[in-house]
Amino acid sequence: MKVVAVYSVKGGVGKTTAAVNLAWEAAKEFRVLLWDLDPQGAATFLLQVKPKVRGGVGALVAGRSKVARIIRSTDYANLDVLPADASYRDLDLMFDHARKSEQRVAKILEQVDGDYDVVILDCPPGAALVAENALFSADAVVVPLVPSPLSIRSLEQVKEIVAASASKPRIVAFLSMVDRRKTVHRAAVEELPKKQRSVTDVVIPATVQIERMGTERAPIGSYAPSVEAARAYGELWSRVRATVKPKARKHKH
Ligand SMILES: Nc1ncnc2c1ncn2[C@@H]1O[C@H](COP(=O)(O)OP(=O)(O)OP(=O)(O)O)[C@@H](O)[C@H]1O
Ligand SMILES: [Mg+2]
């Protein structure tokens, strides 16, 4: 089972959008679990799953409830969701009080090792314990970068956090919400993948087709499979796939 954390210290850069679309792409070939670690529950919402965690996430962290009972299926084959609800607001505090506080996510995921080939973690922004947990369990960290001088800084921050983590996941960064009419954006597309080894040349354009995910409540590939943005997420998944090399075990029926 390979774990991919979609993460940035910055908010609103396209983490959840990438997590949902990568999960959908991965599910074409693998058994996939998307774990929504954000109390906002945006990934849960986009996949039309009820934001309800029986017993709250506290029971999960304490080992009083089983992950399998909280996981929900989606409209898509081989794509399940571990939803978030408001109880996730206190997740950081719960981890803080737990033993080996940065290893709780990894520990919980051990319960479903064997049930899934790929786990995608949709992380909240910031550098709190939830993020540390996600990175500890991850084989790769996918980092959306919105072109701006600050995006390089956010990539450096992620690199620092990864370097300090025990597990040292691989970083796969990509340019997100790119508007080619803007000089700064064109320059970033041109230069960043050349300058930074961890930045792929996959570019996700800023487009209303992606914004529509909020009203469709579906991955872009399911309602607009041939648009550039949908194909770009497909390409991004193939890069992540090549990085973590998941193994498909027997499919469930
Ligand atoms: N490529 C894009 N083009 C246009 N809109 C986009 C694009 N990517 C994301 N958005 C929109 O931008 C908003 C923020 O995206 P998203 O929720 O994926 O970011 P996030 O990094 O997960 O945010 P947060 O830090 O709050 O979790 C959403 O409304 C989403 O629909
Ligand atoms: Mg998000």
Coordinates of C-alpha atoms and ligand atoms in Angstrom, one line a residue:
M1 CA 0.0 0.0 0.0
K2 CA 1.5 3.3 -1.1
V3 CA 0.6 6.6 0.6
V4 CA 0.5 9.9 -1.2
A5 CA 0.0 13.1 0.8
V6 CA -1.3 16.2 -1.0
Y7 CA 0.1 19.0 1.0
S8 CA 1.3 22.6 1.2
V9 CA 1.8 25.0 4.1
K10 CA -0.2 27.4 2.0
G11 CA -4.0 27.4 1.9
G12 CA -6.2 27.5 -1.2
V13 CA -3.6 26.4 -3.7
G14 CA -5.5 23.4 -5.1
K15 CA -4.6 20.6 -2.7
T16 CA -8.1 19.2 -2.4
T17 CA -8.8 19.5 -6.1
A18 CA -5.6 17.6 -6.8
A19 CA -6.3 15.0 -4.1
V20 CA -9.8 14.2 -5.6
N21 CA -8.7 14.1 -9.2
L22 CA -5.6 12.0 -8.4
A23 CA -7.7 9.6 -6.4
W24 CA -10.1 9.2 -9.3
E25 CA -7.3 8.7 -11.8
A26 CA -5.6 6.2 -9.5
A27 CA -8.9 4.3 -9.1
K28 CA -8.9 3.4 -12.8
E29 CA -6.2 0.9 -12.0
F30 CA -5.9 0.5 -8.2
R31 CA -8.0 0.2 -5.1
V32 CA -7.9 3.7 -3.7
L33 CA -8.7 5.3 -0.3
L34 CA -9.0 9.1 -0.1
W35 CA -8.6 10.2 3.5
D36 CA -9.9 13.7 4.1
L37 CA -7.9 15.1 7.0
D38 CA -9.4 18.6 6.8
P39 CA -12.3 19.6 9.1
Q40 CA -13.6 21.7 6.2
G41 CA -14.4 18.3 4.6
A42 CA -14.0 19.6 1.0
A43 CA -12.9 16.3 -0.4
T44 CA -15.7 14.5 1.4
F45 CA -18.1 17.0 -0.1
L46 CA -16.7 16.8 -3.7
L47 CA -17.2 13.0 -3.6
Q48 CA -20.7 13.3 -2.3
V49 CA -20.0 11.5 0.9
K50 CA -21.7 12.4 4.2
P51 CA -19.4 14.3 6.5
K52 CA -20.1 11.9 9.4
V53 CA -17.5 10.1 11.4
R54 CA -19.2 7.7 13.9
G55 CA -17.8 8.3 17.3
G56 CA -15.7 11.2 16.0
V57 CA -12.1 11.1 14.8
G58 CA -11.1 10.9 18.5
A59 CA -12.4 7.3 18.7
L60 CA -10.3 6.5 15.7
V61 CA -7.2 8.0 17.1
A62 CA -7.8 6.2 20.5
G63 CA -8.3 2.9 18.7
R64 CA -11.9 2.6 19.9
S65 CA -13.4 2.6 16.4
K66 CA -12.3 0.6 13.4
V67 CA -11.4 2.5 10.2
A68 CA -13.3 0.0 8.0
R69 CA -16.5 1.0 9.7
I70 CA -16.1 4.7 8.9
I71 CA -14.9 4.3 5.3
R72 CA -17.6 5.1 2.7
S73 CA -17.8 4.0 -0.9
T74 CA -18.2 6.6 -3.7
D75 CA -20.1 6.5 -7.0
Y76 CA -16.8 5.4 -8.5
A77 CA -15.5 1.8 -8.6
N78 CA -12.5 1.2 -6.4
L79 CA -12.6 4.7 -4.8
D80 CA -13.5 4.9 -1.2
V81 CA -13.4 7.9 1.2
L82 CA -12.5 8.2 4.9
P83 CA -14.6 11.3 5.4
A84 CA -14.0 14.3 7.7
D85 CA -16.5 16.0 10.0
A86 CA -16.2 18.8 12.5
S87 CA -14.5 16.5 15.0
Y88 CA -11.4 16.8 12.9
R89 CA -11.0 20.4 14.2
D90 CA -9.4 18.9 17.3
L91 CA -7.3 16.3 15.5
D92 CA -4.1 18.2 16.2
L93 CA -4.8 18.3 20.0
M94 CA -5.6 14.6 19.9
F95 CA -2.4 13.7 18.2
D96 CA -0.5 15.9 20.7
H97 CA -1.9 13.8 23.6
A98 CA -1.1 10.5 21.9
R99 CA 2.0 8.4 22.1
K100 CA 4.4 8.7 19.1
S101 CA 2.3 11.7 18.2
E102 CA 3.6 12.0 14.6
Q103 CA 2.9 8.3 13.8
R104 CA -0.8 8.1 14.5
V105 CA -2.0 8.4 10.8
A106 CA 0.5 5.6 9.8
K107 CA -0.8 3.5 12.7
I108 CA -4.4 3.9 11.7
L109 CA -3.6 3.1 8.1
E110 CA -2.1 -0.2 9.2
Q111 CA -5.6 -1.4 9.7
V112 CA -6.4 -1.1 6.0
D113 CA -3.1 -2.2 4.6
G114 CA -4.1 -5.0 2.2
D115 CA -7.5 -3.4 1.4
Y116 CA -6.0 -0.7 -0.7
D117 CA -3.2 -0.2 -3.1
V118 CA -3.1 3.6 -2.9
V119 CA -4.0 6.0 -0.1
I120 CA -4.3 9.7 -0.9
L121 CA -4.3 12.1 2.1
D122 CA -5.9 15.4 1.6
C123 CA -4.1 17.6 4.2
P124 CA -5.2 20.8 5.7
P125 CA -2.8 23.7 5.1
G126 CA -0.2 24.6 7.8
A127 CA 2.6 22.9 9.5
A128 CA 0.8 21.3 12.4
L129 CA 0.9 17.8 13.8
V130 CA -1.7 16.6 11.2
A131 CA 0.8 17.5 8.5
E132 CA 3.7 15.9 10.3
N133 CA 1.6 12.7 10.6
A134 CA 0.7 12.8 6.9
L135 CA 4.3 13.2 5.9
F136 CA 5.5 10.5 8.2
S137 CA 3.1 8.0 6.6
A138 CA 3.7 9.2 3.0
D139 CA 5.8 7.6 0.3
A140 CA 5.4 10.8 -1.8
V141 CA 4.2 14.4 -1.1
V142 CA 2.3 16.1 -3.9
V143 CA 2.7 19.9 -3.6
P144 CA 0.6 22.3 -5.7
L145 CA 2.4 25.6 -6.4
V146 CA 0.5 28.7 -7.6
P147 CA 3.0 30.7 -9.6
S148 CA 4.3 33.6 -7.6
P149 CA 7.5 34.5 -5.8
L150 CA 5.9 33.1 -2.7
S151 CA 5.4 29.6 -4.2
I152 CA 9.1 28.9 -4.3
R153 CA 9.2 29.8 -0.6
S154 CA 6.3 27.4 0.1
L155 CA 8.1 24.7 -1.7
E156 CA 11.3 25.3 0.4
Q157 CA 9.1 25.1 3.5
V158 CA 7.8 21.8 2.5
K159 CA 11.3 20.6 1.7
E160 CA 12.4 21.6 5.2
I161 CA 9.6 19.8 6.9
V162 CA 10.2 16.7 4.7
A163 CA 13.9 16.8 5.5
A164 CA 13.1 16.9 9.2
S165 CA 10.7 13.9 9.0
A166 CA 11.9 10.4 9.7
S167 CA 10.4 8.9 6.6
K168 CA 11.7 11.4 3.9
P169 CA 8.9 11.0 1.3
R170 CA 9.7 12.0 -2.3
I171 CA 8.4 15.4 -3.3
V172 CA 6.3 15.8 -6.5
A173 CA 5.5 19.5 -7.0
F174 CA 3.5 20.9 -9.9
L175 CA 2.2 24.3 -11.0
S176 CA -1.5 24.8 -10.1
M177 CA -4.1 27.4 -11.3
V178 CA -1.8 28.6 -14.1
D179 CA -3.1 31.6 -16.1
R180 CA -0.9 31.8 -19.2
R181 CA -2.1 35.4 -19.8
K182 CA 0.0 36.4 -16.9
T183 CA 3.7 37.0 -17.4
V184 CA 4.6 35.7 -14.0
H185 CA 2.8 32.5 -14.6
R186 CA 4.3 31.9 -18.1
A187 CA 7.8 32.6 -16.6
A188 CA 7.1 30.1 -13.8
V189 CA 6.0 27.4 -16.3
E190 CA 9.1 28.0 -18.3
E191 CA 11.7 28.2 -15.5
L192 CA 10.5 26.4 -12.4
P193 CA 10.6 22.7 -13.6
K194 CA 14.1 23.4 -15.0
K195 CA 15.4 25.0 -11.8
Q196 CA 13.8 22.7 -9.3
R197 CA 14.1 18.9 -9.7
S198 CA 11.1 18.3 -7.6
V199 CA 8.8 20.4 -9.8
T200 CA 7.3 18.4 -12.7
D201 CA 6.5 20.0 -16.0
V202 CA 2.8 19.1 -15.6
V203 CA 0.8 22.3 -15.5
I204 CA -2.8 22.5 -14.2
P205 CA -4.5 25.5 -15.9
A206 CA -6.8 27.9 -14.0
T207 CA -10.1 27.1 -15.6
V208 CA -13.9 27.2 -14.9
Q209 CA -13.9 23.5 -15.8
I210 CA -12.1 22.8 -12.5
E211 CA -14.3 25.3 -10.6
R212 CA -17.3 23.3 -11.8
M213 CA -16.2 20.4 -9.5
G214 CA -17.9 22.3 -6.7
T215 CA -21.3 22.2 -8.4
E216 CA -21.0 18.9 -10.1
R217 CA -19.5 17.4 -6.9
A218 CA -17.4 15.1 -9.0
P219 CA -13.9 14.7 -10.3
I220 CA -13.3 16.7 -13.5
G221 CA -12.4 13.5 -15.5
S222 CA -15.9 12.2 -14.9
Y223 CA -17.8 15.1 -16.5
A224 CA -15.2 16.7 -18.8
P225 CA -12.7 14.0 -19.6
S226 CA -11.2 15.5 -22.7
V227 CA -10.4 19.1 -21.5
E228 CA -6.8 20.1 -20.9
A229 CA -7.2 20.2 -17.1
A230 CA -8.6 16.7 -16.9
R231 CA -5.8 15.3 -19.0
A232 CA -3.2 17.3 -16.9
Y233 CA -4.4 15.5 -13.7
G234 CA -4.1 12.2 -15.6
E235 CA -0.5 13.1 -16.5
L236 CA 0.1 14.2 -12.9
W237 CA -1.1 10.8 -11.6
S238 CA 1.2 9.0 -14.1
R239 CA 4.2 11.0 -12.6
V240 CA 3.1 10.2 -9.0
R241 CA 2.5 6.6 -10.0
A242 CA 6.0 6.3 -11.4
T243 CA 7.4 7.8 -8.2
V244 CA 5.6 5.5 -5.7
K245 CA 5.1 2.4 -7.9
P246 CA 2.0 1.0 -6.4
K247 CA 1.3 -2.7 -6.8
A248 CA -2.2 -3.7 -7.8
R249 CA -3.4 -6.7 -5.8
K250 CA -6.5 -8.6 -6.5
H251 CA -9.5 -6.3 -7.1
K252 CA -12.5 -6.6 -4.9
H253 CA -15.9 -7.0 -6.5
Ligands
LIG1 N1 -6.9 25.0 -11.6 C1 -7.9 25.6 -11.1 N2 -8.7 26.5 -11.8 C2 -9.7 27.2 -11.2 N3 -10.1 27.0 -10.0 C3 -9.4 26.1 -9.2 C4 -8.3 25.4 -9.7 N4 -7.8 24.6 -8.7 C5 -8.6 24.9 -7.6 N5 -9.5 25.8 -7.9 C6 -10.5 26.3 -7.0 O1 -9.9 27.1 -6.0 C7 -10.5 26.8 -4.7 C8 -9.4 26.2 -3.8 O2 -9.0 25.0 -4.3 P1 -8.8 23.8 -3.3 O3 -9.9 23.6 -2.3 O4 -8.4 22.6 -4.1 O5 -7.5 24.3 -2.5 P2 -6.8 23.8 -1.1 O6 -5.4 24.0 -1.3 O7 -7.3 22.4 -0.9 O8 -7.5 24.8 -0.1 P3 -7.4 24.7 1.5 O9 -6.0 25.1 1.9 O10 -8.5 25.5 2.0 O11 -7.7 23.2 1.9 C9 -11.6 25.9 -5.0 O12 -12.8 26.7 -5.1 C10 -11.3 25.2 -6.3 O13 -12.5 24.9 -7.0
MG2 MG -8.2 21.6 0.8

